[in-house]
Amino acid sequence: MEQENVFPNGILLGESAYPFKRWLMTLLHNDTNNYDGRRYNRRLKVTRQIVERVLGILKEKFPCLNHLRIEPQFAANIVKSCATLCNISRKGDPLVLQLSQ
């Protein structure tokens, strides 16, 4: 990620084993006795849990996501496509309704 800026405006949420970077948000280990540090850690944990649940739903609906071994940019397009299809299936299919009218 540092060598190739695949997602120029993106930020990744990472596990605490990774170092904090400009493009990678991880838990704060030191100085979490202050309010802002605790608040940041709590929000990061909640956000990561939401992302993990969403990925779990997508992987259940689209098993092909379990073994993607392709370039990050192509993988992102596949995940976005799967998310779009998942959203359409959850709301009904508005595209079909528009086309049939």
PDB file of C-alpha atoms in Angstrom:
ATOM      1  CA  MET A   1       0.000   0.000   0.000  1.00  0.00           C
ATOM      2  CA  GLU A   2       2.861   2.386   0.675  1.00  0.00           C
ATOM      3  CA  GLN A   3       4.481   1.748  -2.683  1.00  0.00           C
ATOM      4  CA  GLU A   4       1.343   1.814  -4.805  1.00  0.00           C
ATOM      5  CA  ASN A   5      -1.413   4.271  -3.969  1.00  0.00           C
ATOM      6  CA  VAL A   6      -4.314   2.089  -5.119  1.00  0.00           C
ATOM      7  CA  PHE A   7      -6.934   3.934  -3.069  1.00  0.00           C
ATOM      8  CA  PRO A   8      -5.731   7.569  -3.014  1.00  0.00           C
ATOM      9  CA  ASN A   9      -8.578   8.880  -0.822  1.00  0.00           C
ATOM     10  CA  GLY A  10      -9.168   5.681   1.136  1.00  0.00           C
ATOM     11  CA  ILE A  11      -8.409   4.754   4.710  1.00  0.00           C
ATOM     12  CA  LEU A  12      -8.062   1.169   5.882  1.00  0.00           C
ATOM     13  CA  LEU A  13      -9.042  -0.045   9.335  1.00  0.00           C
ATOM     14  CA  GLY A  14      -6.432  -2.437  10.642  1.00  0.00           C
ATOM     15  CA  GLU A  15      -5.761  -4.723  13.552  1.00  0.00           C
ATOM     16  CA  SER A  16      -3.550  -3.552  16.371  1.00  0.00           C
ATOM     17  CA  ALA A  17      -0.633  -5.673  15.103  1.00  0.00           C
ATOM     18  CA  TYR A  18      -0.128  -3.158  12.285  1.00  0.00           C
ATOM     19  CA  PRO A  19       1.534   0.231  12.795  1.00  0.00           C
ATOM     20  CA  PHE A  20      -0.548   3.389  12.562  1.00  0.00           C
ATOM     21  CA  LYS A  21      -0.069   5.051   9.159  1.00  0.00           C
ATOM     22  CA  ARG A  22      -1.631   7.984   7.343  1.00  0.00           C
ATOM     23  CA  TRP A  23      -3.798   5.536   5.381  1.00  0.00           C
ATOM     24  CA  LEU A  24      -4.175   2.852   8.097  1.00  0.00           C
ATOM     25  CA  MET A  25      -6.088   3.432  11.319  1.00  0.00           C
ATOM     26  CA  THR A  26      -5.286   1.068  14.178  1.00  0.00           C
ATOM     27  CA  LEU A  27      -5.977   1.036  17.906  1.00  0.00           C
ATOM     28  CA  LEU A  28      -3.954   3.385  20.079  1.00  0.00           C
ATOM     29  CA  HIS A  29      -1.818   1.440  22.538  1.00  0.00           C
ATOM     30  CA  ASN A  30      -0.179   4.184  24.509  1.00  0.00           C
ATOM     31  CA  ASP A  31      -1.857   7.035  26.316  1.00  0.00           C
ATOM     32  CA  THR A  32      -5.360   5.611  26.204  1.00  0.00           C
ATOM     33  CA  ASN A  33      -5.982   7.037  29.653  1.00  0.00           C
ATOM     34  CA  ASN A  34      -7.187  10.250  28.058  1.00  0.00           C
ATOM     35  CA  TYR A  35     -10.774  10.689  26.933  1.00  0.00           C
ATOM     36  CA  ASP A  36      -9.954  11.238  23.256  1.00  0.00           C
ATOM     37  CA  GLY A  37      -7.819   8.093  23.045  1.00  0.00           C
ATOM     38  CA  ARG A  38     -10.500   5.928  24.644  1.00  0.00           C
ATOM     39  CA  ARG A  39     -13.183   7.455  22.428  1.00  0.00           C
ATOM     40  CA  TYR A  40     -11.081   6.867  19.290  1.00  0.00           C
ATOM     41  CA  ASN A  41     -10.425   3.216  20.239  1.00  0.00           C
ATOM     42  CA  ARG A  42     -14.096   2.585  21.034  1.00  0.00           C
ATOM     43  CA  ARG A  43     -15.273   4.100  17.726  1.00  0.00           C
ATOM     44  CA  LEU A  44     -12.656   2.192  15.757  1.00  0.00           C
ATOM     45  CA  LYS A  45     -13.716  -1.101  17.376  1.00  0.00           C
ATOM     46  CA  VAL A  46     -17.403  -0.446  16.663  1.00  0.00           C
ATOM     47  CA  THR A  47     -16.671   0.496  13.050  1.00  0.00           C
ATOM     48  CA  ARG A  48     -14.507  -2.586  12.503  1.00  0.00           C
ATOM     49  CA  GLN A  49     -17.267  -4.805  13.940  1.00  0.00           C
ATOM     50  CA  ILE A  50     -19.777  -3.328  11.486  1.00  0.00           C
ATOM     51  CA  VAL A  51     -17.390  -3.857   8.574  1.00  0.00           C
ATOM     52  CA  GLU A  52     -16.706  -7.449   9.670  1.00  0.00           C
ATOM     53  CA  ARG A  53     -20.451  -8.203   9.846  1.00  0.00           C
ATOM     54  CA  VAL A  54     -21.009  -6.713   6.383  1.00  0.00           C
ATOM     55  CA  LEU A  55     -18.141  -8.754   4.950  1.00  0.00           C
ATOM     56  CA  GLY A  56     -19.584 -11.862   6.604  1.00  0.00           C
ATOM     57  CA  ILE A  57     -22.949 -11.244   4.915  1.00  0.00           C
ATOM     58  CA  LEU A  58     -21.278 -10.670   1.543  1.00  0.00           C
ATOM     59  CA  LYS A  59     -19.106 -13.788   1.848  1.00  0.00           C
ATOM     60  CA  GLU A  60     -22.177 -15.843   2.722  1.00  0.00           C
ATOM     61  CA  LYS A  61     -24.085 -14.587  -0.335  1.00  0.00           C
ATOM     62  CA  PHE A  62     -21.062 -14.634  -2.656  1.00  0.00           C
ATOM     63  CA  PRO A  63     -18.694 -17.486  -1.731  1.00  0.00           C
ATOM     64  CA  CYS A  64     -16.305 -16.405  -4.510  1.00  0.00           C
ATOM     65  CA  LEU A  65     -15.181 -13.637  -2.128  1.00  0.00           C
ATOM     66  CA  ASN A  66     -13.669 -16.201   0.233  1.00  0.00           C
ATOM     67  CA  HIS A  67     -10.727 -16.916  -2.050  1.00  0.00           C
ATOM     68  CA  LEU A  68     -10.029 -13.763  -4.054  1.00  0.00           C
ATOM     69  CA  ARG A  69      -6.384 -13.762  -5.068  1.00  0.00           C
ATOM     70  CA  ILE A  70      -6.228 -10.838  -7.470  1.00  0.00           C
ATOM     71  CA  GLU A  71      -4.917  -7.278  -7.586  1.00  0.00           C
ATOM     72  CA  PRO A  72      -6.470  -4.985  -4.928  1.00  0.00           C
ATOM     73  CA  GLN A  73      -8.064  -2.671  -7.494  1.00  0.00           C
ATOM     74  CA  PHE A  74      -9.879  -5.563  -9.204  1.00  0.00           C
ATOM     75  CA  ALA A  75     -10.830  -7.063  -5.853  1.00  0.00           C
ATOM     76  CA  ALA A  76     -12.357  -3.721  -4.813  1.00  0.00           C
ATOM     77  CA  ASN A  77     -14.462  -3.669  -7.979  1.00  0.00           C
ATOM     78  CA  ILE A  78     -15.689  -7.210  -7.340  1.00  0.00           C
ATOM     79  CA  VAL A  79     -16.571  -6.425  -3.719  1.00  0.00           C
ATOM     80  CA  LYS A  80     -18.408  -3.240  -4.780  1.00  0.00           C
ATOM     81  CA  SER A  81     -20.332  -5.223  -7.402  1.00  0.00           C
ATOM     82  CA  CYS A  82     -21.287  -7.872  -4.844  1.00  0.00           C
ATOM     83  CA  ALA A  83     -22.374  -5.163  -2.388  1.00  0.00           C
ATOM     84  CA  THR A  84     -24.526  -3.545  -5.071  1.00  0.00           C
ATOM     85  CA  LEU A  85     -26.160  -6.868  -5.956  1.00  0.00           C
ATOM     86  CA  CYS A  86     -26.726  -7.592  -2.270  1.00  0.00           C
ATOM     87  CA  ASN A  87     -28.400  -4.203  -1.766  1.00  0.00           C
ATOM     88  CA  ILE A  88     -30.616  -4.705  -4.806  1.00  0.00           C
ATOM     89  CA  SER A  89     -31.678  -8.135  -3.559  1.00  0.00           C
ATOM     90  CA  ARG A  90     -32.532  -6.740  -0.121  1.00  0.00           C
ATOM     91  CA  LYS A  91     -34.705  -3.923  -1.473  1.00  0.00           C
ATOM     92  CA  GLY A  92     -36.411  -5.892  -4.191  1.00  0.00           C
ATOM     93  CA  ASP A  93     -35.220  -5.188  -7.695  1.00  0.00           C
ATOM     94  CA  PRO A  94     -35.937  -1.557  -8.624  1.00  0.00           C
ATOM     95  CA  LEU A  95     -34.061  -1.894 -11.924  1.00  0.00           C
ATOM     96  CA  VAL A  96     -36.434  -4.595 -13.160  1.00  0.00           C
ATOM     97  CA  LEU A  97     -39.424  -2.530 -12.061  1.00  0.00           C
ATOM     98  CA  GLN A  98     -38.156   0.504 -13.997  1.00  0.00           C
ATOM     99  CA  LEU A  99     -37.452  -1.527 -17.120  1.00  0.00           C
ATOM    100  CA  SER A 100     -40.850  -3.212 -17.131  1.00  0.00           C
ATOM    101  CA  GLN A 101     -42.845   0.039 -16.921  1.00  0.00           C
TER     102      GLN A 101
END
